[in-house]
mmCIF file of C-alpha atoms in Angstrom:
data_model
loop_
_atom_site.group_PDB
_atom_site.id
_atom_site.type_symbol
_atom_site.label_atom_id
_atom_site.label_comp_id
_atom_site.label_asym_id
_atom_site.label_seq_id
_atom_site.Cartn_x
_atom_site.Cartn_y
_atom_site.Cartn_z
ATOM 1 C CA MET A 1 4.100 10.109 -44.934
ATOM 2 C CA ALA A 2 4.841 8.854 -41.456
ATOM 3 C CA SER A 3 7.406 6.114 -41.142
ATOM 4 C CA LEU A 4 8.347 3.705 -38.360
ATOM 5 C CA LEU A 5 12.100 3.516 -37.880
ATOM 6 C CA HIS A 6 14.068 1.326 -35.533
ATOM 7 C CA SER A 7 17.637 2.024 -34.480
ATOM 8 C CA ARG A 8 19.920 1.065 -31.615
ATOM 9 C CA LEU A 9 21.111 4.201 -29.864
ATOM 10 C CA PRO A 10 24.138 3.494 -27.627
ATOM 11 C CA LEU A 11 24.557 6.182 -24.991
ATOM 12 C CA SER A 12 27.574 5.019 -23.011
ATOM 13 C CA HIS A 13 30.380 7.243 -21.814
ATOM 14 C CA ASN A 14 32.287 6.424 -25.023
ATOM 15 C CA HIS A 15 29.489 7.619 -27.316
ATOM 16 C CA SER A 16 28.202 11.179 -27.198
ATOM 17 C CA LEU A 17 24.731 12.142 -28.293
ATOM 18 C CA SER A 18 26.278 14.176 -31.108
ATOM 19 C CA ASN A 19 28.097 11.153 -32.500
ATOM 20 C CA SER A 20 24.970 9.035 -32.072
ATOM 21 C CA TYR A 21 23.020 11.563 -34.115
ATOM 22 C CA GLN A 22 25.342 11.110 -37.054
ATOM 23 C CA SER A 23 24.450 7.416 -37.299
ATOM 24 C CA PHE A 24 20.783 7.810 -36.361
ATOM 25 C CA PRO A 25 18.819 7.325 -39.613
ATOM 26 C CA CYS A 26 15.620 9.024 -38.443
ATOM 27 C CA HIS A 27 14.920 12.085 -40.566
ATOM 28 C CA LEU A 28 12.414 14.433 -38.953
ATOM 29 C CA PRO A 29 10.910 16.704 -41.637
ATOM 30 C CA GLY A 30 10.607 20.319 -40.550
ATOM 31 C CA ARG A 31 13.097 19.965 -37.670
ATOM 32 C CA SER A 32 16.709 21.066 -37.518
ATOM 33 C CA LYS A 33 19.595 18.905 -36.340
ATOM 34 C CA ARG A 34 19.719 20.870 -33.061
ATOM 35 C CA SER A 35 15.986 20.308 -32.421
ATOM 36 C CA THR A 36 16.230 16.601 -33.152
ATOM 37 C CA LEU A 37 19.290 16.233 -30.915
ATOM 38 C CA ARG A 38 17.447 17.947 -28.056
ATOM 39 C CA LEU A 39 14.630 15.404 -28.382
ATOM 40 C CA LEU A 40 17.143 12.574 -28.260
ATOM 41 C CA GLU A 41 18.681 14.017 -25.111
ATOM 42 C CA GLU A 42 15.281 14.151 -23.424
ATOM 43 C CA ARG A 43 14.543 10.538 -24.301
ATOM 44 C CA SER A 44 18.013 9.013 -23.909
ATOM 45 C CA TYR A 45 18.291 5.285 -23.270
ATOM 46 C CA ASP A 46 21.166 3.144 -22.103
ATOM 47 C CA SER A 47 23.085 0.884 -24.464
ATOM 48 C CA LYS A 48 21.017 -2.176 -23.573
ATOM 49 C CA ARG A 49 17.723 -0.714 -24.833
ATOM 50 C CA THR A 50 16.298 -0.198 -28.271
ATOM 51 C CA LEU A 51 14.889 3.181 -29.262
ATOM 52 C CA ILE A 52 11.783 3.007 -31.404
ATOM 53 C CA CYS A 53 11.150 6.282 -33.203
ATOM 54 C CA GLN A 54 7.886 6.933 -34.975
ATOM 55 C CA SER A 55 8.220 10.133 -36.999
ATOM 56 C CA GLY A 56 5.623 12.247 -38.707
ATOM 57 C CA ILE A 57 5.595 15.565 -40.456
ATOM 58 C CA ASP A 58 5.636 17.705 -37.315
ATOM 59 C CA GLU A 59 6.067 15.324 -34.388
ATOM 60 C CA VAL A 60 8.094 12.445 -33.079
ATOM 61 C CA THR A 61 6.860 9.764 -30.686
ATOM 62 C CA PHE A 62 9.114 7.589 -28.587
ATOM 63 C CA ILE A 63 7.704 4.185 -27.700
ATOM 64 C CA GLU A 64 8.904 2.335 -24.614
ATOM 65 C CA PRO A 65 11.181 -0.557 -25.611
ATOM 66 C CA PRO A 66 9.718 -4.075 -25.361
ATOM 67 C CA GLY A 67 10.510 -5.823 -22.087
ATOM 68 C CA SER A 68 10.716 -2.699 -19.914
ATOM 69 C CA LYS A 69 7.302 -3.380 -18.335
ATOM 70 C CA GLU A 70 8.400 -6.895 -17.448
ATOM 71 C CA ALA A 71 11.582 -5.527 -15.889
ATOM 72 C CA LYS A 72 9.606 -3.039 -13.786
ATOM 73 C CA ALA A 73 7.198 -5.762 -12.666
ATOM 74 C CA GLU A 74 10.165 -7.886 -11.623
ATOM 75 C CA LEU A 75 11.646 -4.982 -9.652
ATOM 76 C CA ILE A 76 8.317 -4.307 -7.912
ATOM 77 C CA GLY A 77 8.087 -7.997 -6.977
ATOM 78 C CA SER A 78 11.581 -7.861 -5.513
ATOM 79 C CA LEU A 79 10.811 -4.715 -3.489
ATOM 80 C CA LYS A 80 7.566 -6.230 -2.213
ATOM 81 C CA LEU A 81 9.452 -9.288 -1.023
ATOM 82 C CA LYS A 82 11.954 -6.986 0.699
ATOM 83 C CA LEU A 83 9.133 -5.252 2.594
ATOM 84 C CA LEU A 84 7.480 -8.517 3.603
ATOM 85 C CA SER A 85 10.836 -9.803 4.842
ATOM 86 C CA ALA A 86 11.426 -6.594 6.822
ATOM 87 C CA VAL A 87 8.148 -6.938 8.756
ATOM 88 C CA SER A 88 8.234 -10.703 9.269
ATOM 89 C CA GLY A 89 8.897 -11.922 12.800
ATOM 90 C CA LEU A 90 7.792 -8.634 14.417
ATOM 91 C CA ASN A 91 4.509 -9.983 15.834
ATOM 92 C CA ARG A 92 2.536 -7.505 13.700
ATOM 93 C CA GLY A 93 4.700 -4.678 15.026
ATOM 94 C CA LEU A 94 4.280 -5.379 18.745
ATOM 95 C CA ALA A 95 7.893 -6.578 18.907
ATOM 96 C CA ALA A 96 9.321 -3.892 16.601
ATOM 97 C CA SER A 97 12.311 -1.836 17.746
ATOM 98 C CA GLU A 98 13.176 1.634 16.462
ATOM 99 C CA ASP A 99 15.558 0.043 13.971
ATOM 100 C CA ASP A 100 12.828 -2.351 12.808
ATOM 101 C CA LEU A 101 10.426 0.569 12.306
ATOM 102 C CA LYS A 102 12.999 2.427 10.220
ATOM 103 C CA LYS A 103 13.799 -0.577 8.022
ATOM 104 C CA ALA A 104 10.118 -1.287 7.386
ATOM 105 C CA ASP A 105 9.404 2.346 6.518
ATOM 106 C CA GLU A 106 12.348 2.537 4.103
ATOM 107 C CA ALA A 107 11.346 -0.708 2.396
ATOM 108 C CA ALA A 108 7.759 0.551 2.028
ATOM 109 C CA LYS A 109 8.929 3.855 0.537
ATOM 110 C CA GLU A 110 11.034 2.026 -2.047
ATOM 111 C CA LEU A 111 8.051 -0.080 -3.097
ATOM 112 C CA GLU A 112 5.695 2.918 -3.182
ATOM 113 C CA SER A 113 8.133 4.952 -5.267
ATOM 114 C CA CYS A 114 8.721 2.202 -7.810
ATOM 115 C CA ALA A 115 5.064 1.203 -8.188
ATOM 116 C CA GLY A 116 3.788 4.772 -8.500
ATOM 117 C CA ALA A 117 0.556 6.374 -7.370
ATOM 118 C CA VAL A 118 -2.497 4.226 -6.594
ATOM 119 C CA ASP A 119 -5.745 4.997 -8.434
ATOM 120 C CA LEU A 120 -8.634 3.231 -6.737
ATOM 121 C CA ALA A 121 -11.142 5.413 -8.545
ATOM 122 C CA ALA A 122 -10.358 3.398 -11.672
ATOM 123 C CA ASP A 123 -10.426 0.007 -9.953
ATOM 124 C CA LEU A 124 -12.114 0.003 -6.540
ATOM 125 C CA ASP A 125 -12.535 -3.785 -6.711
ATOM 126 C CA LYS A 126 -8.894 -4.115 -5.676
ATOM 127 C CA LEU A 127 -10.032 -3.364 -2.101
ATOM 128 C CA GLN A 128 -12.559 -6.188 -2.052
ATOM 129 C CA GLY A 129 -11.900 -9.087 0.292
ATOM 130 C CA ARG A 130 -10.679 -10.111 3.711
ATOM 131 C CA TRP A 131 -7.223 -8.726 4.442
ATOM 132 C CA LYS A 132 -4.917 -9.972 7.190
ATOM 133 C CA LEU A 133 -2.771 -7.433 9.024
ATOM 134 C CA ILE A 134 0.850 -8.578 9.191
ATOM 135 C CA TYR A 135 2.413 -5.313 10.374
ATOM 136 C CA SER A 136 1.428 -2.020 11.985
ATOM 137 C CA SER A 137 4.009 0.537 13.076
ATOM 138 C CA ALA A 138 1.447 1.822 15.604
ATOM 139 C CA PHE A 139 1.596 -1.410 17.606
ATOM 140 C CA SER A 140 5.173 -0.611 18.639
ATOM 141 C CA SER A 141 3.619 1.767 21.189
ATOM 142 C CA ARG A 142 2.495 -1.398 23.047
ATOM 143 C CA THR A 143 -1.176 -0.412 23.060
ATOM 144 C CA LEU A 144 -3.972 -1.910 21.021
ATOM 145 C CA GLY A 145 -4.960 1.566 19.886
ATOM 146 C CA GLY A 146 -1.586 2.378 18.383
ATOM 147 C CA SER A 147 -1.055 6.132 18.332
ATOM 148 C CA ARG A 148 -4.670 6.566 19.478
ATOM 149 C CA PRO A 149 -5.853 5.765 23.016
ATOM 150 C CA GLY A 150 -6.194 2.047 23.535
ATOM 151 C CA PRO A 151 -5.894 -0.639 26.210
ATOM 152 C CA PRO A 152 -2.281 -1.528 27.036
ATOM 153 C CA THR A 153 -0.906 -5.006 26.522
ATOM 154 C CA GLY A 154 0.980 -6.496 29.437
ATOM 155 C CA ARG A 155 0.530 -7.004 33.131
ATOM 156 C CA LEU A 156 -1.874 -4.149 33.848
ATOM 157 C CA LEU A 157 -4.482 -5.595 31.533
ATOM 158 C CA PRO A 158 -3.747 -9.184 30.450
ATOM 159 C CA ILE A 159 -4.869 -8.960 26.844
ATOM 160 C CA THR A 160 -3.175 -11.033 24.179
ATOM 161 C CA LEU A 161 -3.694 -9.753 20.661
ATOM 162 C CA GLY A 162 -4.473 -12.432 18.103
ATOM 163 C CA GLN A 163 -4.978 -12.039 14.368
ATOM 164 C CA VAL A 164 -6.300 -8.758 12.971
ATOM 165 C CA PHE A 165 -8.309 -8.567 9.755
ATOM 166 C CA GLN A 166 -10.030 -5.978 7.601
ATOM 167 C CA ARG A 167 -13.128 -7.154 5.753
ATOM 168 C CA ILE A 168 -14.050 -4.785 2.917
ATOM 169 C CA ASP A 169 -17.142 -4.932 0.723
ATOM 170 C CA VAL A 170 -16.977 -2.374 -2.085
ATOM 171 C CA LEU A 171 -20.673 -2.767 -2.965
ATOM 172 C CA SER A 172 -22.199 -2.203 0.487
ATOM 173 C CA LYS A 173 -19.311 0.086 1.547
ATOM 174 C CA ASP A 174 -18.844 -2.019 4.693
ATOM 175 C CA PHE A 175 -15.421 -1.801 6.319
ATOM 176 C CA ASP A 176 -14.983 -4.065 9.346
ATOM 177 C CA ASN A 177 -11.920 -4.280 11.561
ATOM 178 C CA ILE A 178 -11.899 -7.749 13.114
ATOM 179 C CA VAL A 179 -9.654 -8.376 16.122
ATOM 180 C CA GLU A 180 -9.076 -11.706 17.855
ATOM 181 C CA LEU A 181 -8.370 -11.313 21.580
ATOM 182 C CA GLU A 182 -7.494 -13.530 24.525
ATOM 183 C CA LEU A 183 -8.445 -12.155 27.948
ATOM 184 C CA GLY A 184 -6.678 -13.427 31.012
ATOM 185 C CA VAL A 185 -8.816 -14.449 33.996
ATOM 186 C CA PRO A 186 -7.910 -15.605 37.523
ATOM 187 C CA TRP A 187 -6.569 -19.127 37.911
ATOM 188 C CA PRO A 188 -7.810 -21.853 37.536
ATOM 189 C CA PHE A 189 -10.129 -20.616 34.814
ATOM 190 C CA PRO A 190 -8.910 -20.751 31.207
ATOM 191 C CA PRO A 191 -8.439 -17.540 29.216
ATOM 192 C CA VAL A 192 -11.495 -16.133 27.498
ATOM 193 C CA GLU A 193 -11.207 -16.029 23.732
ATOM 194 C CA ALA A 194 -13.246 -13.467 21.831
ATOM 195 C CA THR A 195 -13.527 -11.722 18.485
ATOM 196 C CA ALA A 196 -14.318 -8.014 18.364
ATOM 197 C CA THR A 197 -15.753 -6.608 15.153
ATOM 198 C CA LEU A 198 -15.592 -2.838 14.714
ATOM 199 C CA ALA A 199 -18.046 -2.046 11.932
ATOM 200 C CA HIS A 200 -17.534 1.027 9.737
ATOM 201 C CA LYS A 201 -18.770 2.492 6.502
ATOM 202 C CA PHE A 202 -16.211 3.794 4.051
ATOM 203 C CA GLU A 203 -15.969 6.175 1.138
ATOM 204 C CA LEU A 204 -13.232 6.892 -1.373
ATOM 205 C CA ILE A 205 -11.812 10.413 -1.260
ATOM 206 C CA GLY A 206 -9.841 11.332 -4.329
ATOM 207 C CA SER A 207 -7.935 8.499 -5.953
ATOM 208 C CA SER A 208 -6.372 6.662 -3.018
ATOM 209 C CA THR A 209 -7.641 7.991 0.333
ATOM 210 C CA ILE A 210 -10.219 6.025 2.321
ATOM 211 C CA LYS A 211 -12.424 7.640 4.958
ATOM 212 C CA ILE A 212 -14.093 5.318 7.471
ATOM 213 C CA VAL A 213 -16.918 6.200 9.873
ATOM 214 C CA PHE A 214 -17.488 4.011 12.935
ATOM 215 C CA GLU A 215 -20.932 2.437 13.459
ATOM 216 C CA LYS A 216 -20.771 -0.210 16.192
ATOM 217 C CA THR A 217 -18.663 -2.807 18.001
ATOM 218 C CA THR A 218 -19.759 -6.419 18.386
ATOM 219 C CA VAL A 219 -17.956 -8.911 20.637
ATOM 220 C CA LYS A 220 -18.403 -12.652 20.159
ATOM 221 C CA THR A 221 -16.820 -15.202 22.484
ATOM 222 C CA THR A 222 -15.140 -18.205 20.880
ATOM 223 C CA GLY A 223 -13.565 -21.417 22.100
ATOM 224 C CA ASN A 224 -15.229 -22.894 25.194
ATOM 225 C CA LEU A 225 -17.713 -20.015 25.380
ATOM 226 C CA SER A 226 -18.675 -19.960 21.707
ATOM 227 C CA GLN A 227 -22.288 -20.818 22.572
ATOM 228 C CA LEU A 228 -22.829 -17.377 24.127
ATOM 229 C CA PRO A 229 -24.653 -14.844 21.927
ATOM 230 C CA PRO A 230 -22.735 -11.880 20.514
ATOM 231 C CA LEU A 231 -22.696 -8.699 22.578
ATOM 232 C CA GLU A 232 -23.085 -5.295 20.955
ATOM 233 C CA VAL A 233 -21.087 -2.689 22.843
ATOM 234 C CA PRO A 234 -23.020 0.568 23.253
ATOM 235 C CA ARG A 235 -21.599 3.444 21.259
ATOM 236 C CA ILE A 236 -20.227 6.322 23.305
ATOM 237 C CA PRO A 237 -22.247 9.482 22.623
ATOM 238 C CA ASP A 238 -20.315 11.973 20.524
ATOM 239 C CA GLN A 239 -20.359 14.628 23.254
ATOM 240 C CA PHE A 240 -18.518 12.270 25.620
ATOM 241 C CA ARG A 241 -15.904 11.163 23.124
ATOM 242 C CA PRO A 242 -12.338 12.435 23.616
ATOM 243 C CA PRO A 243 -11.080 14.751 20.835
ATOM 244 C CA SER A 244 -8.682 12.039 19.657
ATOM 245 C CA ASN A 245 -11.496 9.526 19.160
ATOM 246 C CA THR A 246 -14.075 11.016 16.818
ATOM 247 C CA GLY A 247 -15.302 7.693 15.473
ATOM 248 C CA SER A 248 -13.888 8.306 12.014
ATOM 249 C CA GLY A 249 -10.504 8.277 10.367
ATOM 250 C CA GLU A 250 -8.660 8.398 7.068
ATOM 251 C CA PHE A 251 -5.815 6.479 5.512
ATOM 252 C CA GLU A 252 -4.110 6.399 2.139
ATOM 253 C CA VAL A 253 -3.575 3.243 0.129
ATOM 254 C CA THR A 254 -0.002 3.660 -1.100
ATOM 255 C CA TYR A 255 0.409 0.253 -2.756
ATOM 256 C CA ILE A 256 -2.012 -2.492 -3.736
ATOM 257 C CA ASP A 257 -2.016 -5.575 -5.933
ATOM 258 C CA SER A 258 -3.924 -8.848 -5.944
ATOM 259 C CA ASP A 259 -2.474 -10.081 -2.631
ATOM 260 C CA THR A 260 -0.704 -7.219 -0.821
ATOM 261 C CA ARG A 261 -1.825 -3.807 0.397
ATOM 262 C CA VAL A 262 0.173 -1.031 2.059
ATOM 263 C CA THR A 263 -1.517 1.905 3.797
ATOM 264 C CA ARG A 264 -0.455 5.004 5.702
ATOM 265 C CA GLY A 265 -2.823 6.372 8.336
ATOM 266 C CA ASP A 266 -3.779 9.923 9.186
ATOM 267 C CA ARG A 267 -1.340 9.770 12.088
ATOM 268 C CA GLY A 268 1.527 8.293 10.117
ATOM 269 C CA GLU A 269 0.897 4.629 10.866
ATOM 270 C CA LEU A 270 2.334 2.245 8.282
ATOM 271 C CA ARG A 271 0.301 -0.925 7.844
ATOM 272 C CA VAL A 272 0.899 -3.955 5.641
ATOM 273 C CA PHE A 273 -1.858 -6.429 4.751
ATOM 274 C CA VAL A 274 -2.017 -9.646 2.755
ATOM 275 C CA ILE A 275 -5.157 -11.156 1.317
ATOM 276 C CA SER A 276 -6.636 -13.849 3.519
#
């Protein structure tokens, strides 16, 4: 008959597994002392944890001690805060130095490693919503296209990048990149404010990879010119597109919870979003 036994198993430097076995009152029918000791070695715990051993005739099951899930959740929360702190004040990556890029990447890797693999196939609804971009490593290249071709920011083309959002609808499979822009014009006219919406469709590939396919771009003026109708920018025919701009792309969601999402693009771009 199976029995549920509880015993504290101290595994400090002053207590060997062999000595611990002598005081461990869990008899495993059909197993030798050597076999049982090997199982204990594989499932060793530190002195602050409680080992819960459920034994049966031919098997032994080790149950995770109470409180360990709470401790992991607390660690994940701490690592998430570390990442958000690392990317704060970088103007979404436009002001990031090489050192800033390294710190952000290391903080993201720590969070990804602790949280484990993302499985959107089991819960695609986690993607739903309007997400605000707070950091992109690609923006450190000083172009709006990141590692892809894009208009430069600065004196050659006076474009000021505003907020960037991703609007995702898991039912319709709509995936819109929304970019707020301010275009400089000759004095004495005020800058032109506009919002560009790059509409895509998306599909889930595997458990955590998202593929997006571009459909159209719509530009809508805001501010003083908000009364103007939206303008749909004609799509460049595929035969005239440069090889680096195929109209589609992929990225992996490496961390996601109810308010934060971390992704890595098909060209290595690290992006951090918060729910808006």
